[in-house]
mmCIF file of C-alpha atoms in Angstrom:
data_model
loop_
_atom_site.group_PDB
_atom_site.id
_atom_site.type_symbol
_atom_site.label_atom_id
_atom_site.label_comp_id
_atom_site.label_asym_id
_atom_site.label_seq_id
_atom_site.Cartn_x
_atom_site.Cartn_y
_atom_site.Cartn_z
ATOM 1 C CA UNK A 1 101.912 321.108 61.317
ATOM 2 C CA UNK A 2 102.277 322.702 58.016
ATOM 3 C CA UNK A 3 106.160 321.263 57.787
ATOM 4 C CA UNK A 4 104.635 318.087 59.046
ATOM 5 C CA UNK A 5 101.982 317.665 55.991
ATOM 6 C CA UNK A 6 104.536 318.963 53.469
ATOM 7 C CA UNK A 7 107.062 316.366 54.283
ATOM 8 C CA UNK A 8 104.806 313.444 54.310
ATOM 9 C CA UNK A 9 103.290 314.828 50.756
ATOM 10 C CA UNK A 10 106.980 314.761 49.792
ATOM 11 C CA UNK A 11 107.565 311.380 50.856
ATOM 12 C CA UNK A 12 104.131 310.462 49.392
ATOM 13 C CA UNK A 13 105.564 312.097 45.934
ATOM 14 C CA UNK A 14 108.688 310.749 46.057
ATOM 15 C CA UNK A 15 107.116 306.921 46.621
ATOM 16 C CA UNK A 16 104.972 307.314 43.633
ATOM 17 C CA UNK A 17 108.052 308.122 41.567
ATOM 18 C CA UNK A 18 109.717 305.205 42.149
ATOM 19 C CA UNK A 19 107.097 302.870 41.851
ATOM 20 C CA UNK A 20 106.382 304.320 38.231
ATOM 21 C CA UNK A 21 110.304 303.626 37.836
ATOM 22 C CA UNK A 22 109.881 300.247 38.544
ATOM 23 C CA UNK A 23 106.784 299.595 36.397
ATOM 24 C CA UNK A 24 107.541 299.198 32.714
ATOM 25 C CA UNK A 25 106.867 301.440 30.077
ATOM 26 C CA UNK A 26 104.131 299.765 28.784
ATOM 27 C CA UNK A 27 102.299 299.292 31.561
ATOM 28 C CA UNK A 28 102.472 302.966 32.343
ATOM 29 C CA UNK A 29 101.142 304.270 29.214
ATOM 30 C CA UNK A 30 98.297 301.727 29.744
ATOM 31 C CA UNK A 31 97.495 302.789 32.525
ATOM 32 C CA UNK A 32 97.056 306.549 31.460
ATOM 33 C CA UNK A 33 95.616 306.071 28.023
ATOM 34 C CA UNK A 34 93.068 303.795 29.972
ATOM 35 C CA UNK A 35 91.918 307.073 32.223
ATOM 36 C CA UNK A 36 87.762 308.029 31.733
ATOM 37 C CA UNK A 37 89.279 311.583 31.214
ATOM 38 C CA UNK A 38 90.851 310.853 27.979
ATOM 39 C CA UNK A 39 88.678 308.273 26.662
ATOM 40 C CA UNK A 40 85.887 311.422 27.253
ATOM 41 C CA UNK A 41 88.442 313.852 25.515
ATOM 42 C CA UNK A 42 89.137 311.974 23.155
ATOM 43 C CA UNK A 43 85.486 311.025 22.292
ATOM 44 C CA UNK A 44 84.917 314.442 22.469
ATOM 45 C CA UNK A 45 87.532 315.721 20.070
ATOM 46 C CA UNK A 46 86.079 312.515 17.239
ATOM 47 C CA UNK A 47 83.041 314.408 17.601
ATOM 48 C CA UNK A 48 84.178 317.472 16.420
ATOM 49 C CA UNK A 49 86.139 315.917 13.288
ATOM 50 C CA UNK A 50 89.642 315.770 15.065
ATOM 51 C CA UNK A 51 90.336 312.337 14.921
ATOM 52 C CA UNK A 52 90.165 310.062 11.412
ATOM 53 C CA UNK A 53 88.580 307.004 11.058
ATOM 54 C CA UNK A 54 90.783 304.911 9.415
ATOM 55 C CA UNK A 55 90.501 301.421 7.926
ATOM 56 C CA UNK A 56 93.234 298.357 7.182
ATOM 57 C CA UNK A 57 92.942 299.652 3.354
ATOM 58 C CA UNK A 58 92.813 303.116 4.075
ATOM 59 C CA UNK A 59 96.286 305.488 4.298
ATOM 60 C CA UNK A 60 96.310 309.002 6.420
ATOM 61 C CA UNK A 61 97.039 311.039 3.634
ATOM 62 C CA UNK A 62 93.286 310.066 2.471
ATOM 63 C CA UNK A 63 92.277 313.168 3.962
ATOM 64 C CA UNK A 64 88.594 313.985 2.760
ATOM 65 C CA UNK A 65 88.577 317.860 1.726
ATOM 66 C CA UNK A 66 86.071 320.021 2.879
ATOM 67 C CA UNK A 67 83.483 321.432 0.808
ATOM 68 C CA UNK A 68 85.335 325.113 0.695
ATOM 69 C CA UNK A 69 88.257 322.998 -0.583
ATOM 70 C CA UNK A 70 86.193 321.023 -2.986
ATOM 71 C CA UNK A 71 84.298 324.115 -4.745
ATOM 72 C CA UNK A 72 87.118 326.347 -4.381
ATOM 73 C CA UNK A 73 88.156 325.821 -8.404
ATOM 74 C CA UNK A 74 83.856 327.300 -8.275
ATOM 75 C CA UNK A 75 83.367 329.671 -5.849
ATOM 76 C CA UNK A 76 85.112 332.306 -4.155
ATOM 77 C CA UNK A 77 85.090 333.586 -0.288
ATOM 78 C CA UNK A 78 85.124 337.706 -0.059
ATOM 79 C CA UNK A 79 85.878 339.973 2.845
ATOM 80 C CA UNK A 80 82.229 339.614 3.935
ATOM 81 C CA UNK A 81 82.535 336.022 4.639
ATOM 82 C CA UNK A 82 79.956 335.025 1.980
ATOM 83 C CA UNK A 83 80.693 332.730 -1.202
ATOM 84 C CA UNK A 84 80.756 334.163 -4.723
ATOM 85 C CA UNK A 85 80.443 331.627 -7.841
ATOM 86 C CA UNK A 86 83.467 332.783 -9.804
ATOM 87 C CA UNK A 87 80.992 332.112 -13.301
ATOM 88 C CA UNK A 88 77.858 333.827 -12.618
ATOM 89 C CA UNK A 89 78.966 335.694 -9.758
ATOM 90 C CA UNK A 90 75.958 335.214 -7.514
ATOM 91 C CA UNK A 91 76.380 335.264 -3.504
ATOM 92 C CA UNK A 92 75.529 332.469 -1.585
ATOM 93 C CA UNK A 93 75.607 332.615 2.332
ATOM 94 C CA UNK A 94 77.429 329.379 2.826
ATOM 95 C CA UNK A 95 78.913 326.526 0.663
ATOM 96 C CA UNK A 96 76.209 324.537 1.536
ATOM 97 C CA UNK A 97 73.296 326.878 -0.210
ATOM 98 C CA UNK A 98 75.637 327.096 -3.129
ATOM 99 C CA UNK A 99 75.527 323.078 -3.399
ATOM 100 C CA UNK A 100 71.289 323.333 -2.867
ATOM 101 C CA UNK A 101 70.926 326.109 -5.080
ATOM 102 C CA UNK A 102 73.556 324.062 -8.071
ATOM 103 C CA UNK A 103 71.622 320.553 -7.488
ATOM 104 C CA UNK A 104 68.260 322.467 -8.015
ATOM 105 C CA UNK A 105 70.070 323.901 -11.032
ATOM 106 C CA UNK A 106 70.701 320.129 -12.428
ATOM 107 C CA UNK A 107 67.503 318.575 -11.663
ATOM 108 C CA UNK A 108 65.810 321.718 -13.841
ATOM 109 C CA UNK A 109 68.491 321.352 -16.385
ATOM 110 C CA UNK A 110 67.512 317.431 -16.416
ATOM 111 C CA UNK A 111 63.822 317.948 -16.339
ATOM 112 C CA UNK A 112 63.517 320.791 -19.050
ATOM 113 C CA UNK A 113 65.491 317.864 -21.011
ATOM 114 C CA UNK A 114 62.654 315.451 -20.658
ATOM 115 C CA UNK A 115 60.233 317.918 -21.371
ATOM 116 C CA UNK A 116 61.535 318.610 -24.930
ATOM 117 C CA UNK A 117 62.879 315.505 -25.157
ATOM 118 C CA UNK A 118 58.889 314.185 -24.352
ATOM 119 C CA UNK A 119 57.851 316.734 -27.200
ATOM 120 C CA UNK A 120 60.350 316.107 -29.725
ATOM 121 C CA UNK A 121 59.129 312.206 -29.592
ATOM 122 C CA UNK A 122 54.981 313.700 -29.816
ATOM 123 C CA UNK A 123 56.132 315.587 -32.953
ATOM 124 C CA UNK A 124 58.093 312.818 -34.587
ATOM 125 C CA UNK A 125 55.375 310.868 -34.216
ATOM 126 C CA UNK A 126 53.276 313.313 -36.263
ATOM 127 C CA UNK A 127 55.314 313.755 -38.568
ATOM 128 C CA UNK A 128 55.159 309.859 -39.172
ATOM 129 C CA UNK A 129 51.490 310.250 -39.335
ATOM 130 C CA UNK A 130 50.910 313.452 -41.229
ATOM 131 C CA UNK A 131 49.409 311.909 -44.241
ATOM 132 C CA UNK A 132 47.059 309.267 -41.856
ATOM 133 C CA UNK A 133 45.685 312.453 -40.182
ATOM 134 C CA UNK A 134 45.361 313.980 -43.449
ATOM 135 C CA UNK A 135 47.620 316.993 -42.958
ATOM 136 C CA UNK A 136 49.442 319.139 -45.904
ATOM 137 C CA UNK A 137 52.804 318.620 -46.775
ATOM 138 C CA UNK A 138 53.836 322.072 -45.251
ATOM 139 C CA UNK A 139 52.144 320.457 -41.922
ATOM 140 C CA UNK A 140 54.333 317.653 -41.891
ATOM 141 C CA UNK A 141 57.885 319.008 -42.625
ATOM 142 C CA UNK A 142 56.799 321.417 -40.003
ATOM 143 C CA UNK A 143 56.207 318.632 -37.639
ATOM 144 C CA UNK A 144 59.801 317.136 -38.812
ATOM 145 C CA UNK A 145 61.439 320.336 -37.954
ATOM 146 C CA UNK A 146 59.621 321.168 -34.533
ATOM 147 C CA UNK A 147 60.841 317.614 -33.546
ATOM 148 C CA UNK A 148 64.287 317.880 -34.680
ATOM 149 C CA UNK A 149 64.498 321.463 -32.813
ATOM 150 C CA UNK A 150 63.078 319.513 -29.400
ATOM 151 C CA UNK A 151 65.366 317.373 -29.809
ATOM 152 C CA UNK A 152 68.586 319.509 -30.154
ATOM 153 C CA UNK A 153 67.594 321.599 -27.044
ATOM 154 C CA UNK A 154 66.794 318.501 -25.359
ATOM 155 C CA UNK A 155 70.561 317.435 -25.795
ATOM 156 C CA UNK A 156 71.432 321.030 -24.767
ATOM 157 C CA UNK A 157 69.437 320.997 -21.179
ATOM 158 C CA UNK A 158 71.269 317.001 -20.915
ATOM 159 C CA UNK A 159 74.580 318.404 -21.322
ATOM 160 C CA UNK A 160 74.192 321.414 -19.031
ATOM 161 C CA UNK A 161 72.349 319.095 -16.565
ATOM 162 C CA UNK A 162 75.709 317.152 -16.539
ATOM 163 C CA UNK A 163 78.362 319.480 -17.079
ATOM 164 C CA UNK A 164 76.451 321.117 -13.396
ATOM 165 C CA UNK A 165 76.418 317.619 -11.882
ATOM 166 C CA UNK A 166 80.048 317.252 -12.604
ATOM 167 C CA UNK A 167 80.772 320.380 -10.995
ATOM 168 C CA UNK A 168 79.352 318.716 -8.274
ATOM 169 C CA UNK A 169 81.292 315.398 -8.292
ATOM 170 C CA UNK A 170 77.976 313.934 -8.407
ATOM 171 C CA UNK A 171 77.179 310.844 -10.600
ATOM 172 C CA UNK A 172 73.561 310.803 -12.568
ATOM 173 C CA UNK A 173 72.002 307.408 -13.969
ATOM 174 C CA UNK A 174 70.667 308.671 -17.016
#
């Protein structure tokens, strides 16, 4: 019986074969791309990051890098598998509590800006009105250079706040 169910698989085999002969190209790779199997596979690899999405207006080689490639001018992997910033040379666990700790960095760059920029603005203003409030004319240039001091490291703290959010290929709205 085994000869018997081998031959008629053969047969069975051979049948198949030449009806795929017959069909056309086309129709055949259809017919396979239209399986559940892939369609699951190949959901499954988009899910992963495998597959691109790509648009009329988009190319290929538009290739988004990752963030190791992004911050690699920055940081630095070692042997440990941990991430080194190549200027201060603190270690970060991954790329992504390098970007949180940088960000952080920015937003207390930006608000130590406001703060003296807040204070330089307070002092100007009494300056202006030194002689109103009856102050000495020591009082008031002091007032005139507190302010002009706030306002210098204000510019400082906005320029570091920038140069950081740069780094980060972020874009501020101040």
């Amino acid at each position: 019986m085994n000869e018997f169910r081998e031959t008629e698989m053969k047969d069975e085999a051979a049948e198949i074969n030449m009806q795929e002969k017959e069909k056309p190209e086309n129709t055949l790779l259809a017919e396979i791309s239209s399986l559940s199997d892939a369609s699951r596979f190949d959901k499954a690899l988009e899910k992963l990051g495998f597959f691109l999405e790509t648009t009329e207006n988009s190319d290929i080689d538009e290739v988004k890098p990752t963030k190791e490639e992004r911050y690699s001018e920055v940081l630095e992997k070692g042997d440990n598998g941990k991430y080194y910033d190549k200027e201060t040379g603190k270690e970060y666990g991954s790329v992504g509590e390098w970007e949180k700790a940088q960000v952080t960095l920015a937003k207390r760059y930006d608000s130590t800006a406001e703060f003296y920029e807040s204070k330089a603005k307070k002092e100007w203003a009494r300056f202006k009105n030194s002689e109103e409030n009856g102050e000495s004319e020591c009082e008031k240039w002091e007032h005139y250079k507190t302010s002009q001091e706030c306002y210098v490291k204000a510019k400082e703290y906005k320029e570091k706040g920038k140069q950081v959010w740069e780094k980060l290929n972020i874009t501020r709205e101040s």
